[in-house]
Coordinates of C-alpha atoms and ligand atoms in Angstrom, one line a residue:
M1 CA 165.4 76.4 165.7
E2 CA 166.2 79.1 168.0
G3 CA 164.3 79.4 171.5
I4 CA 160.6 79.4 171.0
Y5 CA 159.0 82.0 173.3
L6 CA 155.7 80.6 174.8
D7 CA 155.5 82.6 177.8
N8 CA 153.9 85.8 176.7
N9 CA 151.7 86.4 179.8
A10 CA 154.8 86.9 181.6
T11 CA 156.3 89.2 179.5
T12 CA 156.9 90.0 175.7
L13 CA 159.1 90.6 173.1
V14 CA 159.4 94.4 172.5
D15 CA 158.0 94.9 169.0
H16 CA 161.5 96.6 166.5
L17 CA 159.1 99.6 165.8
V18 CA 158.6 100.5 169.5
K19 CA 162.1 99.9 169.8
E20 CA 163.3 102.2 167.0
A21 CA 160.4 104.9 168.2
M22 CA 162.2 104.9 171.4
D23 CA 165.8 105.2 170.7
P24 CA 166.2 108.8 170.0
F25 CA 164.8 109.4 173.7
F26 CA 168.1 108.1 175.4
T27 CA 171.1 109.9 173.7
Q28 CA 169.6 112.7 171.4
M29 CA 166.3 114.1 173.2
Y30 CA 167.1 113.1 176.7
G31 CA 165.7 116.0 178.6
N32 CA 163.7 116.3 181.3
P33 CA 160.3 117.0 180.1
N34 CA 160.1 119.6 183.4
S35 CA 163.1 121.6 182.3
L36 CA 162.3 124.8 180.5
H37 CA 165.0 124.7 178.1
T38 CA 164.9 123.2 174.7
F39 CA 166.1 119.8 175.8
G40 CA 163.2 119.6 178.1
T41 CA 160.6 121.2 175.9
E42 CA 161.3 119.4 172.5
V43 CA 160.0 116.0 174.2
H44 CA 156.7 117.5 174.9
P45 CA 154.8 116.6 171.3
F46 CA 156.4 113.3 171.3
M47 CA 154.8 112.7 174.7
R48 CA 151.5 114.2 173.9
L49 CA 151.5 111.9 170.9
A50 CA 151.9 108.7 173.1
M51 CA 149.3 109.9 175.6
D52 CA 147.0 110.6 172.7
R53 CA 147.7 106.9 171.7
L54 CA 147.0 105.8 175.5
Y55 CA 143.5 107.3 175.4
Q56 CA 142.5 106.0 171.9
G57 CA 143.5 102.6 172.9
I58 CA 141.4 102.3 175.5
N59 CA 138.7 104.5 174.2
A60 CA 139.4 107.4 177.2
G61 CA 137.9 110.7 177.3
D62 CA 139.6 114.1 177.5
E63 CA 138.3 114.6 180.5
D64 CA 139.7 111.2 181.9
D65 CA 143.1 110.8 183.2
I66 CA 146.0 108.4 182.5
I67 CA 148.7 108.7 185.0
V68 CA 152.1 107.1 183.3
N69 CA 153.9 105.2 186.1
S70 CA 156.0 102.3 186.4
C71 CA 154.0 98.9 186.0
A72 CA 150.6 97.8 186.6
T73 CA 151.8 96.7 190.3
E74 CA 152.1 100.5 190.9
G75 CA 148.7 101.1 189.3
N76 CA 146.9 98.6 191.5
N77 CA 148.9 99.7 194.6
T78 CA 147.7 103.2 193.9
V79 CA 144.4 102.4 193.6
L80 CA 143.9 100.1 196.7
K81 CA 145.9 102.3 198.7
G82 CA 144.2 105.4 197.6
I83 CA 141.3 103.8 198.8
Y84 CA 142.4 102.8 201.8
F85 CA 143.4 106.5 202.9
D86 CA 140.7 108.6 200.9
V87 CA 137.7 106.2 201.8
I88 CA 138.2 103.1 204.4
R89 CA 140.4 104.9 206.9
N90 CA 137.9 107.9 207.4
S91 CA 134.3 106.6 207.0
N92 CA 131.9 103.2 207.4
K93 CA 132.9 102.1 204.1
R94 CA 136.0 99.6 205.2
Q95 CA 135.1 96.9 202.8
I96 CA 136.8 95.6 199.7
I97 CA 135.7 93.3 197.5
T98 CA 138.3 91.3 195.2
T99 CA 138.5 87.8 194.0
Q100 CA 140.9 84.6 194.7
V101 CA 142.6 84.7 191.5
E102 CA 144.0 88.1 191.5
H103 CA 147.5 88.5 190.7
P104 CA 149.7 88.7 193.7
C105 CA 150.0 92.3 193.4
V106 CA 146.5 92.9 194.0
M107 CA 145.9 90.0 196.7
N108 CA 149.1 91.1 198.7
T109 CA 148.2 94.5 198.8
C110 CA 144.4 93.5 200.1
K111 CA 146.2 91.0 202.7
F112 CA 148.3 94.5 203.9
L113 CA 145.4 96.6 204.0
E114 CA 143.7 93.9 206.2
T115 CA 146.4 94.4 208.6
L116 CA 145.7 98.3 208.7
G117 CA 142.0 97.5 209.2
A118 CA 140.4 97.1 205.9
E119 CA 137.9 94.3 205.6
V120 CA 138.5 92.3 202.4
I121 CA 136.0 89.8 200.6
Y122 CA 138.0 87.4 198.2
L123 CA 135.1 85.9 195.9
P124 CA 135.6 82.4 194.9
V125 CA 135.2 81.6 191.1
N126 CA 132.7 79.3 189.7
R127 CA 133.0 75.9 188.4
D128 CA 134.0 77.8 184.8
G129 CA 136.8 79.6 186.5
I130 CA 135.2 83.0 186.3
V131 CA 133.4 85.2 189.2
D132 CA 129.6 85.5 188.8
V133 CA 127.8 88.5 188.9
E134 CA 125.3 86.8 191.6
I135 CA 128.4 86.1 193.9
L136 CA 129.2 89.9 193.8
K137 CA 125.7 90.9 194.1
S138 CA 125.2 88.7 197.3
H139 CA 128.2 90.3 198.9
L140 CA 128.6 93.6 197.8
D141 CA 126.5 96.3 200.1
P142 CA 126.9 100.3 199.3
D143 CA 127.1 101.3 202.9
K144 CA 130.1 98.8 203.4
T145 CA 131.9 98.4 200.2
A146 CA 134.3 101.3 199.2
L147 CA 135.6 99.5 196.1
V148 CA 135.0 96.4 194.0
S149 CA 138.7 95.3 192.3
I150 CA 138.2 92.4 189.8
M151 CA 140.7 91.6 187.0
W152 CA 139.9 91.6 183.4
A153 CA 141.3 88.5 182.5
N154 CA 143.5 86.0 184.4
N155 CA 147.1 85.8 183.9
E156 CA 147.3 81.9 184.5
T157 CA 144.4 80.5 183.0
G158 CA 143.6 83.1 180.5
L159 CA 140.0 83.3 181.8
I160 CA 137.8 86.3 181.0
L161 CA 135.8 88.0 183.6
P162 CA 132.4 89.0 182.9
I163 CA 134.0 92.5 183.6
K164 CA 131.2 94.5 181.9
E165 CA 128.3 93.1 184.0
L166 CA 130.5 93.2 187.0
A167 CA 131.4 96.9 186.5
E168 CA 127.6 98.0 185.6
F169 CA 126.1 96.2 188.7
T170 CA 128.8 98.0 190.8
K171 CA 128.3 101.3 189.6
E172 CA 124.5 100.6 189.8
K173 CA 125.0 100.5 193.3
G174 CA 127.0 103.7 193.2
V175 CA 130.2 101.7 194.5
L176 CA 133.9 102.4 192.8
F177 CA 135.2 99.7 190.2
H178 CA 138.6 99.1 189.6
T179 CA 140.0 96.4 187.2
D180 CA 143.7 95.0 186.6
A181 CA 143.5 94.9 182.8
V182 CA 147.1 93.7 182.4
Q183 CA 146.0 90.5 180.8
A184 CA 143.5 91.9 178.4
I185 CA 145.1 95.0 176.3
G186 CA 146.5 93.5 173.3
K187 CA 144.0 90.4 173.5
L188 CA 140.8 91.8 174.0
K189 CA 139.0 95.0 173.0
V190 CA 139.3 97.2 176.1
D191 CA 137.0 99.9 175.8
V192 CA 136.3 102.0 179.2
K193 CA 133.0 103.8 177.4
D194 CA 131.7 100.2 177.2
V195 CA 133.0 98.9 180.7
P196 CA 132.2 101.6 183.0
A197 CA 135.8 101.0 185.3
D198 CA 136.9 103.9 187.4
F199 CA 140.2 102.9 187.5
L200 CA 142.1 100.7 185.2
A201 CA 145.9 99.5 185.1
F202 CA 148.1 98.2 182.5
S203 CA 151.7 97.2 181.9
A204 CA 153.3 98.2 178.7
H205 CA 155.7 95.0 178.4
K206 CA 152.7 92.9 178.3
F207 CA 151.8 94.0 175.0
H208 CA 155.3 94.2 173.4
G209 CA 156.5 97.8 174.9
P210 CA 159.1 98.3 177.2
K211 CA 159.5 97.0 181.0
G212 CA 159.4 99.7 183.8
V213 CA 156.4 101.5 182.3
G214 CA 152.5 101.6 182.9
G215 CA 149.5 103.2 183.0
L216 CA 146.5 103.8 185.6
Y217 CA 143.3 104.8 183.9
I218 CA 141.4 107.1 186.3
R219 CA 137.4 108.2 185.2
K220 CA 136.9 111.9 184.6
G221 CA 136.0 113.5 188.3
L222 CA 137.9 110.8 190.5
K223 CA 140.8 111.9 193.1
I224 CA 143.0 109.5 194.5
T225 CA 145.5 109.9 196.7
P226 CA 149.2 109.6 195.1
L227 CA 151.1 106.5 196.1
L228 CA 154.6 108.5 195.3
H229 CA 154.8 112.2 196.6
G230 CA 157.5 114.5 195.3
G231 CA 157.5 116.7 192.0
E232 CA 154.5 117.9 190.7
Q233 CA 154.8 115.7 187.7
M234 CA 151.7 114.1 186.1
S235 CA 149.7 117.4 187.4
G236 CA 150.7 115.8 191.2
K237 CA 149.1 112.6 190.9
R238 CA 152.4 110.9 190.5
A239 CA 155.7 112.2 191.6
G240 CA 158.8 111.1 189.8
T241 CA 160.5 111.9 186.5
V242 CA 158.6 110.7 183.6
N243 CA 160.1 107.7 181.8
V244 CA 159.9 109.5 178.2
A245 CA 161.4 106.6 176.2
G246 CA 159.2 104.4 178.2
L247 CA 156.1 106.4 177.7
I248 CA 157.0 106.8 173.7
G249 CA 157.4 103.4 173.3
M250 CA 154.3 102.2 175.6
G251 CA 152.1 104.8 173.4
L252 CA 153.2 103.4 170.2
A253 CA 152.7 99.9 171.5
M254 CA 149.5 100.4 172.5
E255 CA 148.5 101.9 168.9
L256 CA 150.2 98.7 167.5
A257 CA 148.1 96.6 170.1
S258 CA 144.9 98.0 168.6
Q259 CA 145.9 97.5 165.1
N260 CA 146.7 93.9 165.8
L261 CA 143.5 92.8 167.7
E262 CA 142.0 91.3 164.7
Y263 CA 145.2 89.2 164.1
E264 CA 145.2 88.3 167.5
T265 CA 141.7 87.1 168.0
K266 CA 141.7 85.1 164.5
E267 CA 145.3 83.7 163.9
V268 CA 146.8 84.1 167.5
R269 CA 143.6 82.0 168.4
R270 CA 144.0 79.8 165.4
L271 CA 147.7 78.9 166.7
R272 CA 146.6 78.6 170.1
D273 CA 143.7 76.3 169.0
K274 CA 146.0 74.1 167.1
L275 CA 148.6 73.8 170.1
E276 CA 145.4 72.9 172.4
D277 CA 143.9 70.6 169.8
A278 CA 147.5 68.6 169.9
I279 CA 147.8 68.6 173.4
L280 CA 144.4 67.3 174.0
A281 CA 144.8 64.2 171.7
I282 CA 147.4 63.3 174.5
P283 CA 145.6 60.9 176.7
E284 CA 144.8 62.1 180.3
T285 CA 145.2 65.7 179.6
E286 CA 143.0 68.4 180.9
V287 CA 143.1 72.3 179.6
I288 CA 141.4 74.6 181.8
G289 CA 138.4 76.6 181.2
K290 CA 136.1 76.9 178.0
R291 CA 138.2 78.3 174.9
E292 CA 135.6 80.8 174.2
I293 CA 136.2 82.6 177.2
R294 CA 139.7 82.6 177.2
T295 CA 142.4 85.1 175.8
P296 CA 143.1 84.2 172.6
N297 CA 146.5 83.4 173.5
T298 CA 146.6 81.2 176.7
I299 CA 146.4 77.7 177.4
L300 CA 146.7 76.4 181.0
V301 CA 147.0 72.5 181.1
S302 CA 147.3 69.4 183.4
I303 CA 148.7 66.2 182.4
R304 CA 148.7 63.2 184.6
G305 CA 151.8 61.6 185.7
V306 CA 153.7 64.7 184.9
E307 CA 154.9 67.3 187.2
G308 CA 154.7 70.8 186.0
E309 CA 158.1 71.8 186.7
A310 CA 159.9 68.7 185.6
M311 CA 157.7 69.6 182.2
I312 CA 159.2 73.2 182.0
W313 CA 162.8 72.1 182.6
D314 CA 162.3 69.5 179.8
L315 CA 160.6 71.7 177.4
N316 CA 163.3 74.5 178.3
K317 CA 165.9 72.0 177.3
N318 CA 164.5 71.5 174.2
G319 CA 164.3 75.1 173.5
I320 CA 160.8 75.9 174.5
A321 CA 160.0 78.5 177.2
A322 CA 156.8 78.1 179.0
S323 CA 155.6 78.5 182.6
T324 CA 153.9 76.6 185.5
G325 CA 151.4 79.5 185.6
S326 CA 152.3 83.0 186.8
A327 CA 155.8 84.0 187.1
C328 CA 155.2 85.8 190.3
A329 CA 153.4 82.9 192.0
S330 CA 155.9 80.1 190.9
E331 CA 157.4 79.9 194.2
S332 CA 153.9 79.1 195.8
L333 CA 152.8 75.4 196.2
E334 CA 149.4 76.5 196.9
A335 CA 147.2 75.0 194.4
N336 CA 145.6 77.3 192.1
P337 CA 142.1 78.5 193.3
T338 CA 140.6 78.0 190.0
F339 CA 141.8 74.2 189.9
V340 CA 140.1 74.1 193.3
A341 CA 136.8 75.6 192.3
M342 CA 136.6 73.3 189.3
D343 CA 137.1 70.3 191.5
M344 CA 140.0 69.0 189.7
N345 CA 141.8 66.3 192.0
K346 CA 145.0 67.3 194.2
E347 CA 147.1 65.6 191.4
L348 CA 146.3 67.7 188.5
A349 CA 145.5 70.5 190.8
H350 CA 149.7 71.1 190.8
T351 CA 150.7 70.0 187.3
G352 CA 149.6 73.4 185.7
I353 CA 151.8 74.1 182.7
R354 CA 150.7 77.5 180.6
F355 CA 151.8 78.0 177.0
S356 CA 151.0 81.7 176.0
L357 CA 151.6 83.0 172.6
S358 CA 151.9 86.2 171.2
R359 CA 151.4 87.9 167.4
F360 CA 154.9 87.0 166.9
T361 CA 154.5 83.4 167.4
T362 CA 154.7 81.3 164.1
E363 CA 153.1 78.3 162.6
E364 CA 156.5 76.6 162.5
E365 CA 157.0 77.4 166.3
I366 CA 153.9 75.6 167.0
D367 CA 154.6 72.5 165.0
Y368 CA 157.8 72.4 166.8
A369 CA 156.5 72.8 170.2
I370 CA 153.6 70.1 169.7
K371 CA 156.5 67.6 168.6
A372 CA 158.5 68.5 171.5
L373 CA 155.9 68.4 173.7
K374 CA 154.6 65.0 172.9
D375 CA 158.3 63.8 173.2
S376 CA 158.6 65.3 176.7
V377 CA 155.1 64.0 177.9
E378 CA 156.2 60.4 176.5
R379 CA 159.8 61.1 178.4
L380 CA 158.5 62.3 181.6
R381 CA 155.7 59.5 181.8
V382 CA 158.1 56.7 181.5
I383 CA 160.4 58.3 184.5
S384 CA 157.7 58.8 186.6
S385 CA 156.2 55.1 186.1
T386 CA 159.9 54.1 186.6
Y387 CA 159.9 55.7 190.0
I388 CA 156.7 54.4 191.3
Ligands
PLP401 N1 148.2 91.8 186.8 C1 148.6 90.8 186.2 C2 147.2 89.7 185.6 C3 149.6 90.2 185.7 O1 149.8 89.3 184.8 C4 150.6 90.7 186.0 C5 152.2 90.7 185.9 O2 152.0 89.1 185.0 C6 150.5 92.3 186.7 C7 149.3 92.3 187.2 C8 151.8 92.9 187.2 O3 152.2 93.4 186.2 P1 153.8 94.2 186.2 O4 154.8 93.2 186.9 O5 154.3 94.5 185.1 O6 153.5 95.2 187.4

């Protein structure tokens, strides 16, 4: 069997329909959409269709904005730095409330803004690995808080945060709410009419679109200082020539993600649960977070006596791609804050192995992975007991 890819929270295969749809925009319709000639203007209807698909995908209204950018890292930076420039720098609202489990593109941007004078509160997760609305209530102060920024679903654990309640409470208090929805699109229903987020970031490559393109939703009436200054693209909200092929691909990927949502929540979940049950049948294994409150594709497991990295290498040798957690945090040896909140002992806290499936994962692959995983655990436990 060819390699089995179980690292879909890091990135996903580009759906072949998406790739096909993008193809003409590299060598045939390659004009700059800002040019006045036909090469420039002929791409407009395709771009409009792609934009419509993005709006429909998250149920945005006509008067809301979606800014097409390079990735969610850019979208999240735009919001956090924009709030710094627009609110924190020139008012008494100097505070951002976020969580201890955000992706580094939020976490490190917040740390940077602290060096410029912003106050940042990093909310801990509870014993279920999620952020309680109660803890937000105890920290949010409408006179001081400029922005609440909380991810929709966690990339390492797959745990889904109570985003509707968090956003509703924040909005009730008249404070802006931002969510990093990277791990939610394509796995959960994302509806900005239901969840009153003001800003929402996503990346196409996490839902079977291409890399290097993403979107930032901005609720109607809100303005934010752009991260990139230059030309008047995106109505002056994000300078730089639009990645036309990327946008076309992202639009279709969004539509396909919505169409496949039911498959994701039923079939992908079934395969995930099958893998998870097999993992839990191995003695002394622990899966982080309750199944019902995780994205349907994700498992983060700790296996006693097995080093996370050793396991990744061993699985890789056997053709299986998994991860020790976030690809971006893989250099860090700090314990995952969710493990800490769950009071897991130190040994387990360093051995997280993440399996993340997609709608392209097959039953055959899961069966093969189960067998390879069991063999790998046996091998590695023998090795680690030999060296103790
Ligand atoms: N936010 C979350 C939750 C993620 O999982 C990732 C990528 O892993 C990002 C943001 C950053 O996405 P990108 O690298 O596409 O900017």
